[in-house]
Tab-separated table of C-alpha atoms and ligand atoms in Angstrom:
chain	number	residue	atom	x	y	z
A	144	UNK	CA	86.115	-23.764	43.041
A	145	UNK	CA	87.322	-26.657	41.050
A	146	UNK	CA	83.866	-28.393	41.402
A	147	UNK	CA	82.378	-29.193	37.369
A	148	UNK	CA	86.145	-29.433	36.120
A	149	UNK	CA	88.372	-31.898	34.695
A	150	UNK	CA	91.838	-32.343	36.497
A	151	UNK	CA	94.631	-34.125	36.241
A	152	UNK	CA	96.226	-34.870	39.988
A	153	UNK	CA	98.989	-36.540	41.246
A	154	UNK	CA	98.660	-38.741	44.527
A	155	UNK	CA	99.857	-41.828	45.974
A	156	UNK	CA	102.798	-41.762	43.873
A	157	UNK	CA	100.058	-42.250	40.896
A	158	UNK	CA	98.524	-40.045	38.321
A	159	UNK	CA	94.254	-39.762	38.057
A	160	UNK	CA	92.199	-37.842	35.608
A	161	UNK	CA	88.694	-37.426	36.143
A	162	UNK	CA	85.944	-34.440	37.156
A	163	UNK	CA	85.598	-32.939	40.239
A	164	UNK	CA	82.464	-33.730	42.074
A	165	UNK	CA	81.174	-31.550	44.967
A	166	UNK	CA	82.388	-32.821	48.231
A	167	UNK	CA	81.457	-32.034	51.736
A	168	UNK	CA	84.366	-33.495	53.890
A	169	UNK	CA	87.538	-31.911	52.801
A	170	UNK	CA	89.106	-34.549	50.249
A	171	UNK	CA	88.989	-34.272	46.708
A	172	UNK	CA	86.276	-36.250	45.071
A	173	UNK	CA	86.903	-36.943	41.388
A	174	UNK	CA	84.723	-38.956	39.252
A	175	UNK	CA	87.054	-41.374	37.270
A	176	UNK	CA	87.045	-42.465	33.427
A	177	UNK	CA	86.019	-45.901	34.435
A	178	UNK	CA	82.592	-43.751	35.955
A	179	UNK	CA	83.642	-44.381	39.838
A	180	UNK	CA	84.243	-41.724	42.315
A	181	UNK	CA	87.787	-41.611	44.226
A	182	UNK	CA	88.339	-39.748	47.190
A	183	UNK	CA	92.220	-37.862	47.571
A	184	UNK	CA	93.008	-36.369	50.810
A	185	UNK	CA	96.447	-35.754	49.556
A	186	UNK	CA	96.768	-34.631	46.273
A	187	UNK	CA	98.852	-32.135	43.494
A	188	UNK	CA	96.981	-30.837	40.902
A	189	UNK	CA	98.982	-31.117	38.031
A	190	UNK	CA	96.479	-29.759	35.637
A	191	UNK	CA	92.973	-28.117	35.483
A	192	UNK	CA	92.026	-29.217	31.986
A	193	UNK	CA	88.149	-28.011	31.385
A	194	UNK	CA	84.963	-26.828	32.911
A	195	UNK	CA	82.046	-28.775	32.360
A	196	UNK	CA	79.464	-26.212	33.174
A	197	UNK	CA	80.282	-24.309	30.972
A	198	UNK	CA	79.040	-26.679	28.258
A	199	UNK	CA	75.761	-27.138	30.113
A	200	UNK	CA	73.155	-25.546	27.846
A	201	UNK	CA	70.785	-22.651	29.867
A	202	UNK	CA	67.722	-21.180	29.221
A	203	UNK	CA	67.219	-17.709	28.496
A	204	UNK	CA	65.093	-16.063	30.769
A	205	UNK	CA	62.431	-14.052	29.038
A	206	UNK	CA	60.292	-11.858	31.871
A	207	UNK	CA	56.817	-11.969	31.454
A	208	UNK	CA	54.741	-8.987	32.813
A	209	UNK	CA	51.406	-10.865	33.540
A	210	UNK	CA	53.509	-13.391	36.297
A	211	UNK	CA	54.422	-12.637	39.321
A	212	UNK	CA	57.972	-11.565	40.453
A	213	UNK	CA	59.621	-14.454	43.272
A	214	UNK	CA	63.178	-14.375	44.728
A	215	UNK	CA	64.436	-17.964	45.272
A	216	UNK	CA	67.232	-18.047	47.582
A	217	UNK	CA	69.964	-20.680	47.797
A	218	UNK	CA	71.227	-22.114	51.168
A	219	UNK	CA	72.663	-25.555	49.909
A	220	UNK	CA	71.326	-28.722	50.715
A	221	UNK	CA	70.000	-31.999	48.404
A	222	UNK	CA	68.120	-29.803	46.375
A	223	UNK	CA	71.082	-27.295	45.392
A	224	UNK	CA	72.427	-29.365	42.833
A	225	UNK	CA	72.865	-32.263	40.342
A	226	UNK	CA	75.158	-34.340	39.193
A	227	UNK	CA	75.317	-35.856	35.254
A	228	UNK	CA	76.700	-38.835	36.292
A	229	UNK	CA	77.234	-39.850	32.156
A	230	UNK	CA	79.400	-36.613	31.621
A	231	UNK	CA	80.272	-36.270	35.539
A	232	UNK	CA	78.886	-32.507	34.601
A	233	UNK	CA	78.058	-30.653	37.455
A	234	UNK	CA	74.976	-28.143	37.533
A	235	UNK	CA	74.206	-26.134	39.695
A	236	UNK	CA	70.234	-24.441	40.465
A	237	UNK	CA	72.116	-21.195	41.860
A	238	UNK	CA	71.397	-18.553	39.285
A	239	UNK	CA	67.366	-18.097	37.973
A	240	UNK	CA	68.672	-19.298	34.614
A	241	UNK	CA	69.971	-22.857	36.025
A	242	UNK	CA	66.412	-23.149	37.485
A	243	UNK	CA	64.394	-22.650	34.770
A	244	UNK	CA	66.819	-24.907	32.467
A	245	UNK	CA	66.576	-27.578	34.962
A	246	UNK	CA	62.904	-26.994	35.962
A	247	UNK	CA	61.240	-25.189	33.613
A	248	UNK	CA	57.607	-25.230	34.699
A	249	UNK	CA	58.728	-22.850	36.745
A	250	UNK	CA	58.800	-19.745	33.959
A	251	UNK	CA	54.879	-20.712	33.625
A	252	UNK	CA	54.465	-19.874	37.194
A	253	UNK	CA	56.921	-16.733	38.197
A	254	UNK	CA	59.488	-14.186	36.697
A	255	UNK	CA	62.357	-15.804	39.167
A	256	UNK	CA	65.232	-13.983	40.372
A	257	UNK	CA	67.988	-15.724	42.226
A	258	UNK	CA	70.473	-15.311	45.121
A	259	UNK	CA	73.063	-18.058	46.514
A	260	UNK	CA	73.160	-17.141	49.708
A	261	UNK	CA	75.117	-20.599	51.302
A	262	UNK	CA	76.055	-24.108	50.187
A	263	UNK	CA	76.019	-25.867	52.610
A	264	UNK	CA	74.516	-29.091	54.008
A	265	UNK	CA	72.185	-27.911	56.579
A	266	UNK	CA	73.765	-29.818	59.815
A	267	UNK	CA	76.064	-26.920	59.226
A	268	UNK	CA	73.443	-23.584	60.030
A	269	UNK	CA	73.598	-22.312	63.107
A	270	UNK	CA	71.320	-19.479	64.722
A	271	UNK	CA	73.806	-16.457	62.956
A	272	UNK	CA	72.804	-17.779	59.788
A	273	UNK	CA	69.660	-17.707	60.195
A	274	UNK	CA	69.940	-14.655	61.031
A	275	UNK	CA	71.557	-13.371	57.778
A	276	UNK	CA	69.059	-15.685	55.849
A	277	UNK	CA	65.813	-13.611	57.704
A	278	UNK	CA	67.757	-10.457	56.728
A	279	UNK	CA	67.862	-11.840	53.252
A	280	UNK	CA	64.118	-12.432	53.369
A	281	UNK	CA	63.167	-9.978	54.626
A	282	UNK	CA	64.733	-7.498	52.091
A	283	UNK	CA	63.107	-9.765	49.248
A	284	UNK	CA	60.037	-9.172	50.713
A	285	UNK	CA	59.926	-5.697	49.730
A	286	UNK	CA	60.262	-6.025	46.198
A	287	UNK	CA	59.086	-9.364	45.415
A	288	UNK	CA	55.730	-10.973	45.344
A	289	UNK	CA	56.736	-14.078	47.461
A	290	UNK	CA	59.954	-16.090	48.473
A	291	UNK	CA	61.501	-18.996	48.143
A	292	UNK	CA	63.978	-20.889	49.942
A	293	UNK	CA	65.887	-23.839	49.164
A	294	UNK	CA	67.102	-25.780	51.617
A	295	UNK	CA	68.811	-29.238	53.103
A	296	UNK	CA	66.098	-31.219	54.655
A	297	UNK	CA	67.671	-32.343	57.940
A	298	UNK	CA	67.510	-29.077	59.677
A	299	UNK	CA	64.539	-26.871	57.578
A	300	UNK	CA	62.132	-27.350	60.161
A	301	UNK	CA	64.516	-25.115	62.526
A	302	UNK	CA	65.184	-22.421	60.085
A	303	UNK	CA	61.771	-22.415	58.812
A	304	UNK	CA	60.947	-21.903	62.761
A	305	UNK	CA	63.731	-19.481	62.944
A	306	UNK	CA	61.998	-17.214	60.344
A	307	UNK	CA	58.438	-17.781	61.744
A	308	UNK	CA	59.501	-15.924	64.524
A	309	UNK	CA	61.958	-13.555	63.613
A	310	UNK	CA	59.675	-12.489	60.463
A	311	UNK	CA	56.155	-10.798	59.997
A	312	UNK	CA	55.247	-10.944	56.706
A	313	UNK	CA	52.534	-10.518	54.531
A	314	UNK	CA	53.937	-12.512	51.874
A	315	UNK	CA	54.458	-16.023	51.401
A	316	UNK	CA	58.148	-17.311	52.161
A	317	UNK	CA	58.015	-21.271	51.214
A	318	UNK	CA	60.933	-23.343	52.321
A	319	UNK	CA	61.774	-26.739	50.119
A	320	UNK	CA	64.135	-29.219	49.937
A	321	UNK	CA	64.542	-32.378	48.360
A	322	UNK	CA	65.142	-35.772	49.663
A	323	UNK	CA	66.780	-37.459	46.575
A	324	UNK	CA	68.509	-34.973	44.342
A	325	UNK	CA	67.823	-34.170	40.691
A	326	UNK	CA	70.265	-36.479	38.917
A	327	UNK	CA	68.163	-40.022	40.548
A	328	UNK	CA	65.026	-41.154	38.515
A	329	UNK	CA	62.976	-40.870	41.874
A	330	UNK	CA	63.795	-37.094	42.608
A	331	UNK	CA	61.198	-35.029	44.008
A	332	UNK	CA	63.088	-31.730	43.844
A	333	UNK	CA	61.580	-30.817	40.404
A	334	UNK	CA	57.892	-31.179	41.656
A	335	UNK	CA	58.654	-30.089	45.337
A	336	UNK	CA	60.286	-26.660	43.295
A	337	UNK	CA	57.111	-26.439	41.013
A	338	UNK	CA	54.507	-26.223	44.044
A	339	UNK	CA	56.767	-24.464	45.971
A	340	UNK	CA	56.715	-21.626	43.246
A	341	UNK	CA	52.892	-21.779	43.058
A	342	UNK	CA	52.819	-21.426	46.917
A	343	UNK	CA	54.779	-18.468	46.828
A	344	UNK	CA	52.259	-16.580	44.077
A	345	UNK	CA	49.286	-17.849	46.535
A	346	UNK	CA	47.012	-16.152	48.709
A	347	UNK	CA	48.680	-16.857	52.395
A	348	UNK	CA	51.446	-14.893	53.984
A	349	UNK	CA	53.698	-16.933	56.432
A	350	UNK	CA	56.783	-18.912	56.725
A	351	UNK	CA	55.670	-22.733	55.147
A	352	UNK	CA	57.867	-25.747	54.335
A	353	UNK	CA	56.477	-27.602	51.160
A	354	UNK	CA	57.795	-31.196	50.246
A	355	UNK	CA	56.090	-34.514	48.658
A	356	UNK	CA	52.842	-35.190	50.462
A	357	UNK	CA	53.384	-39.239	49.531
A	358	UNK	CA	55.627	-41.467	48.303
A	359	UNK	CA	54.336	-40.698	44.587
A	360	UNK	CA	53.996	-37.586	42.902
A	361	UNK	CA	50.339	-36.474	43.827
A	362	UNK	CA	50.303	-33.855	45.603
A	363	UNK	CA	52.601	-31.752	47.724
A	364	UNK	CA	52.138	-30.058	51.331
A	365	UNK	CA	52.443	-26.736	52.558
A	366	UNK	CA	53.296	-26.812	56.367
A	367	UNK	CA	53.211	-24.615	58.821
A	368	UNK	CA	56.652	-23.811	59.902
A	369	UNK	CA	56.341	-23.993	63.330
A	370	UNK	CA	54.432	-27.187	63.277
A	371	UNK	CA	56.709	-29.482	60.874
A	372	UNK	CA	59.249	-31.907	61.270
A	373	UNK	CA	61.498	-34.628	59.374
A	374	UNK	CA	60.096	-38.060	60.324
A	375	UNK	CA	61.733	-40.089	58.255
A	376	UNK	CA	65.218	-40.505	56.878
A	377	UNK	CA	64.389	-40.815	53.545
A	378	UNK	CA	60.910	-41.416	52.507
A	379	UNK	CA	59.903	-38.456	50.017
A	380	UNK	CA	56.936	-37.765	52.210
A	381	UNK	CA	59.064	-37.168	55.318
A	382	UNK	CA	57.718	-34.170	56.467
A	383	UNK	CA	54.869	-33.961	58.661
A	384	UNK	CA	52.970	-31.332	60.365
A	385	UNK	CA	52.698	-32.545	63.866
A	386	UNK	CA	49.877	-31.676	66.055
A	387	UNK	CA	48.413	-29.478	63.775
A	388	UNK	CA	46.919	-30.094	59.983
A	389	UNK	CA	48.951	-28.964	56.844
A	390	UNK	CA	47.571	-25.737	55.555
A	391	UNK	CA	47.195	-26.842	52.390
A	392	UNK	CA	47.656	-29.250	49.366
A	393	UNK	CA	48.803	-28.092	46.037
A	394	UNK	CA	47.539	-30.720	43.611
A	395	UNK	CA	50.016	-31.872	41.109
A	396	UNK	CA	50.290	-31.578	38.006
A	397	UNK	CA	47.220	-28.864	38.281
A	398	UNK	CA	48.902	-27.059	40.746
A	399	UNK	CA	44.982	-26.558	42.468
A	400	UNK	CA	45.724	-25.425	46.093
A	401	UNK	CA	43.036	-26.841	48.612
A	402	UNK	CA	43.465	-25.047	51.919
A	403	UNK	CA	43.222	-27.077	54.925
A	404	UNK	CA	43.600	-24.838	57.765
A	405	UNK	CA	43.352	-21.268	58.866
A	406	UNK	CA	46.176	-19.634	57.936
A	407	UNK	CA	47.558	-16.099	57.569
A	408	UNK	CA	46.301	-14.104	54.022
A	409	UNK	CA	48.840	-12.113	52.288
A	410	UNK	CA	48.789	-8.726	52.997
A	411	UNK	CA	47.011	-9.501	56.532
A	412	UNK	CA	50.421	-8.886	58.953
A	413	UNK	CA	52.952	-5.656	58.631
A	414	UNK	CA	56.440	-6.938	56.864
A	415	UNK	CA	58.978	-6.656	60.292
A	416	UNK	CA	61.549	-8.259	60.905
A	417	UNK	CA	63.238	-8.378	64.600
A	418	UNK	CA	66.680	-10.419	64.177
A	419	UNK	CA	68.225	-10.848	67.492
A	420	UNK	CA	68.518	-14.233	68.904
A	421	UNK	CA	70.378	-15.685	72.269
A	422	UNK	CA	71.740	-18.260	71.441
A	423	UNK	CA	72.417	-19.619	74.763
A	424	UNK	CA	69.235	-22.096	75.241
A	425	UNK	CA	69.947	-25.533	75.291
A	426	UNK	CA	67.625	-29.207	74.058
A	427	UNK	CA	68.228	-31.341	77.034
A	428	UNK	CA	66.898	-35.145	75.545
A	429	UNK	CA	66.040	-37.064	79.412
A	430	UNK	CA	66.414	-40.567	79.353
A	431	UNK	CA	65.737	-43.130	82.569
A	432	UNK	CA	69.368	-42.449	84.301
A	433	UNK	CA	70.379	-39.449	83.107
A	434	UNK	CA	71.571	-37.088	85.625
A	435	UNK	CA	70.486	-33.501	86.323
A	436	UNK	CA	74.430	-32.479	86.178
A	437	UNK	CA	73.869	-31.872	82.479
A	438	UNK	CA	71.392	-29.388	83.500
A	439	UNK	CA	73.904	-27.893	86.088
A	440	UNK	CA	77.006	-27.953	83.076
A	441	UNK	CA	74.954	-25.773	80.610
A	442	UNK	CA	74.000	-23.844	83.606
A	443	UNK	CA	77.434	-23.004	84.582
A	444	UNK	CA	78.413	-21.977	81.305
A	445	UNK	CA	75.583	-18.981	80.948
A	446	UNK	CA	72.707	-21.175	79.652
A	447	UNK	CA	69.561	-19.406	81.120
A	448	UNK	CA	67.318	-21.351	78.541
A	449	UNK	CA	66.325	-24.904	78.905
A	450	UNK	CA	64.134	-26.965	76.579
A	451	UNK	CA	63.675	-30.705	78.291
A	452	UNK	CA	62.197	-33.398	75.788
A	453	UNK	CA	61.154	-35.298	78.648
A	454	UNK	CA	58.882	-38.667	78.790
A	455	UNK	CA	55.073	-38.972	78.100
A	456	UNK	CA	53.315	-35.761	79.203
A	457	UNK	CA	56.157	-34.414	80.210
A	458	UNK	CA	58.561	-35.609	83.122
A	459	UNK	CA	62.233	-36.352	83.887
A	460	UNK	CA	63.399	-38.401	87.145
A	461	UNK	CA	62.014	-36.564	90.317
A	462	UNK	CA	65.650	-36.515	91.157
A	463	UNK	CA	65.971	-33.783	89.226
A	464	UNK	CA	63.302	-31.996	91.360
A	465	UNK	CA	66.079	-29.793	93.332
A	466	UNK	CA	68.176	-28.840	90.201
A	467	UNK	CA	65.229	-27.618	88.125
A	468	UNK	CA	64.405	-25.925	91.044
A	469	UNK	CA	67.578	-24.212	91.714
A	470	UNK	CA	68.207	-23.283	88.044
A	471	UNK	CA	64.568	-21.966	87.264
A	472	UNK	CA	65.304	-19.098	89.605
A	473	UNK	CA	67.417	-16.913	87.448
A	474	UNK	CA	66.197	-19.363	83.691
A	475	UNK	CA	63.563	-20.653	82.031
A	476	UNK	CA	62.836	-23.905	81.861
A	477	UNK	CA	60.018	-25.151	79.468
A	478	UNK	CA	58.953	-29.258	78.836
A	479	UNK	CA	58.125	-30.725	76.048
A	480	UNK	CA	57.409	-34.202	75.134
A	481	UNK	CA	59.532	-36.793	73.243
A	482	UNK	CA	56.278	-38.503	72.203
A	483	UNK	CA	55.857	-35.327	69.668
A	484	UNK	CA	51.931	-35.761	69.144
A	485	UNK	CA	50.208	-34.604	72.351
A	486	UNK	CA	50.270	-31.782	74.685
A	487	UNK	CA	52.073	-31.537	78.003
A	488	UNK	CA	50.133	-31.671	80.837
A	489	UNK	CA	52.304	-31.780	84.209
A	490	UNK	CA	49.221	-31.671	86.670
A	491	UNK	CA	48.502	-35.352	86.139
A	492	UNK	CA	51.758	-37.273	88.135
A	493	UNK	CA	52.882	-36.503	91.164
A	494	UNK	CA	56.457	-35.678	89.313
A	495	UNK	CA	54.423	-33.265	86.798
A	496	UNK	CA	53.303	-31.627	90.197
A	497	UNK	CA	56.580	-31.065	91.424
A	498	UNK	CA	58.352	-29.899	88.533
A	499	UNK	CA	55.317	-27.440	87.953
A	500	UNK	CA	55.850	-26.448	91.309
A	501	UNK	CA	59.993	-25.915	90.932
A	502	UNK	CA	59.262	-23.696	88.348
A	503	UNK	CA	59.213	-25.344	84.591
A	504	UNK	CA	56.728	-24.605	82.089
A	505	UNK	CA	54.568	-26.857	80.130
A	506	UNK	CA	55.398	-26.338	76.377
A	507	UNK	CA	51.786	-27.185	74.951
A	508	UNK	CA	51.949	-28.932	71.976
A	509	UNK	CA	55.322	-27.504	70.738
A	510	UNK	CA	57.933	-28.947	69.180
A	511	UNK	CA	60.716	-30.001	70.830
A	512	UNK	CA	62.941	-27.757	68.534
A	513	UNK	CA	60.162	-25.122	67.931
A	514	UNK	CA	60.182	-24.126	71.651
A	515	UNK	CA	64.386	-24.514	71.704
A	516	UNK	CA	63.820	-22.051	68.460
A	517	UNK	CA	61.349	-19.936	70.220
A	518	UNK	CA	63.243	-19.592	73.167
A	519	UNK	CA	65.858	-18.259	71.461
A	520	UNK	CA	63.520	-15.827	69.996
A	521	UNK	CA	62.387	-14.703	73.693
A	522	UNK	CA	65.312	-14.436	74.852
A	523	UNK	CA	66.779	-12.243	72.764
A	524	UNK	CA	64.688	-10.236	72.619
A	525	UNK	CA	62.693	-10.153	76.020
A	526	UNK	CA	63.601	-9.780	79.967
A	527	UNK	CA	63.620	-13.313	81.271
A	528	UNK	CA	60.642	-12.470	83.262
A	529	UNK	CA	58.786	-11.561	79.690
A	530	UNK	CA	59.982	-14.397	78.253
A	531	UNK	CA	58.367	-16.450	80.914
A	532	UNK	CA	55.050	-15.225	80.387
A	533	UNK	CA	55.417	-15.323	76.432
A	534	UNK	CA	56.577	-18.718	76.009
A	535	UNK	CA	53.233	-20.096	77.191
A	536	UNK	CA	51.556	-18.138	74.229
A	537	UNK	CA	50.735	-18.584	70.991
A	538	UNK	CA	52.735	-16.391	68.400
A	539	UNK	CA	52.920	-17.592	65.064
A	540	UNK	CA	50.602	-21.239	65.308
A	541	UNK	CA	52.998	-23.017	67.352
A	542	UNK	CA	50.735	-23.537	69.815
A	543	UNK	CA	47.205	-25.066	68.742
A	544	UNK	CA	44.437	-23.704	71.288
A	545	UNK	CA	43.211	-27.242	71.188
A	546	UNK	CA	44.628	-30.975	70.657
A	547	UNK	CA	42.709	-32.474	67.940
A	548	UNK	CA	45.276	-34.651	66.472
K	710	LIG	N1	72.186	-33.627	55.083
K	710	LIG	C1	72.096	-32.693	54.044
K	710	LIG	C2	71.236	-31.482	54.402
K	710	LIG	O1	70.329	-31.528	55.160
K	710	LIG	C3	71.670	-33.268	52.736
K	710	LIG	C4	70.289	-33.844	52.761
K	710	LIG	C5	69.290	-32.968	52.110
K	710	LIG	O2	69.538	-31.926	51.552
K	710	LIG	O3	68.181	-33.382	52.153
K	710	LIG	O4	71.534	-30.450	53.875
């Protein structure tokens, strides 16, 4: 890993000197004397001259007995690391000692213990690592008091689902992120870290995702996993809990928590932890014109798990009609709703009839990529026809009894 280090390369028939910044895509980033970044795909290193991390100063971590004990595990993202764009130092918040340096509230809160588990950007998890990262947890969970995970924000909302389901625990296990990382003036990764810690010493015990609550620093949220998404690119406050409320605020700087829903109490559900997932189910967006032959592709290649986002309460073109019909015989087929706030109802249209009748299931107020997540879940670990029945209920809150929002 040459991240954090000053090199001296040779490319383009040129010679450059400058520190090596993390980079996601494969070239060699370095940031220059003159203070810009340059991208190499081709390069020699001539020379690795020093390690800037080394000279970044850390906090010793003294453990006190009257705090709680939380595990904060590292899958990459926003929130991962930080960049001193003065020095071009590069820190990382991998090991509980770079954390507490970099935010050290937290060592009022918690005795922290670290793990890096991944670094990556979270576009790149995939179902088998959430599956390693509920194994994770779920060890934790036995010795420690709550957990924490830090995550990249585009895809948190599926892990945090992931883990909802694949995890009963009594404990709380807070996922966070940050939308602008540590090294801008306008981070909230310090604050979103802070009430994510409190969170995890709280009274609840379920899988939440906390991040900014507004565009300020007031307050933060703690969602519901199953009932959160990403709604905006890059607003601080981009997560939402759709079709549901929050479950709580935690006030900042007090750190108050004000509980807004019901929610599970810590110590009310047995820690267990059932980590098989197909992986076969596929998020089918309709759109006016698309055909059903996507349906039949994912079909043909072993898909017996279909999610459709499909318009308004829930439809797709009634020439679909003999496809869904078709596939649903040996698959499960479950709408949801690209409007996201609402509940399917298919017994309104004509078309809602008649796919009701071919055999798809109304996904409630789910999530689009709750019920893809959840499907998963069933399927691997359910007979299809189990998985039928199951889908429609409620497991872990992903499915509000009543639409109120
Ligand atoms: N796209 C990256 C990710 O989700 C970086 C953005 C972020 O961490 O918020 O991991």
């Amino acid at each position: 890993m040459l991240t954090g280090k000053r090199v001296r390369i040779r490319a383009k028939g040129k010679i450059f000197e400058g520190i090596v910044m993390p980079s996601f895509t494969g070239s060699l980033v370095l940031k220059l004397e003159n203070g810009y970044n340059a991208g190499f795909r081709e390069y020699e290193i001539i020379e690795v001259l020093e390690d800037f991390r080394a000279q970044v100063p850390r906090a010793e971590i003294v453990r006190r007995e009257d705090l709680p004990n939380v595990k904060i595990i590292s899958t990459g993202g926003t929130i991962a690391s930080r960049v001193d764009y003065r020095t071009g130092a590069v820190t990382s918040q991998f090991t509980a000692e770079e954390i507490v340096s970099d935010v050290p509230e937290i060592a009022e809160i918690c005795n922290v213990e670290a793990e890096l588990l991944y670094n990556i950007l979270s576009e790149n998890m995939k179902p088998s690592y959430w599956i390693e990262l509920a194994r994770r947890v779920y060890e934790s969970l036995k010795k420690y008091e709550g957990v924490i995970v830090t995550h990249g924000t585009d895809t948190m909302h599926y892990s945090a689902s992931a883990l909802a389901f694949m995890l009963s625990t009594p404990k709380p296990v807070v996922f966070v992120g940050a939308q602008r990382s540590s090294d801008r003036p306008s981070s909230d990764a310090a604050m979103n870290l802070i009430c994510s810690a409190k969170l995890a010493t709280s009274d609840v015990g379920e899988v939440l995702v906390c991040m900014h609550g507004t565009t300020s620093d007031e307050f933060c949220y703690a969602h519901r996993g199953v009932k959160v998404r990403k709604m905006h690119t890059s607003r601080r406050d981009a997560f939402q809990s759709i079709n549901a409320k929050p479950v709580a605020k935690i006030d900042y700087p007090s750190l108050e928590i004000e509980w807004l829903s019901w929610r599970y109490r810590r110590g009310e559900r047995e820690l267990k932890l059932r980590d098989r997932l197909e992986e076969k189910v596929a998020l089918v967006k309709f759109y006016p014109g698309l055909g059903s032959d996507i349906i039949d592709y994912y079909h043909s290649k072993g898909y017996r798990g279909f999610v459709i986002e499909g318009t308004g309460l829930g439809h797709v073109s009634t020439d679909w009609i003999e496809t869904l019909k078709k596939v649903c015989e040996d698959s499960i087929v479950v709408m949801t709703s690209q409007c996201l706030y609402g509940r399917i109802c298919d017994r309104v249209y004509d078309t809602g009839r008649d796919l009701l009748r071919a055999g798809v299931i109304e996904g409630e107020d789910m999530l689009p990529e709750v019920a893809l997540v959840k499907l998963m879940f069933l399927l691997g670990n359910y007979s299809l026809e189990e998985a039928k029945e199951l889908v429609k209920k409620n497991f872990v809150g992903e499915i509000e009894p009543r639409s109120t929002y």
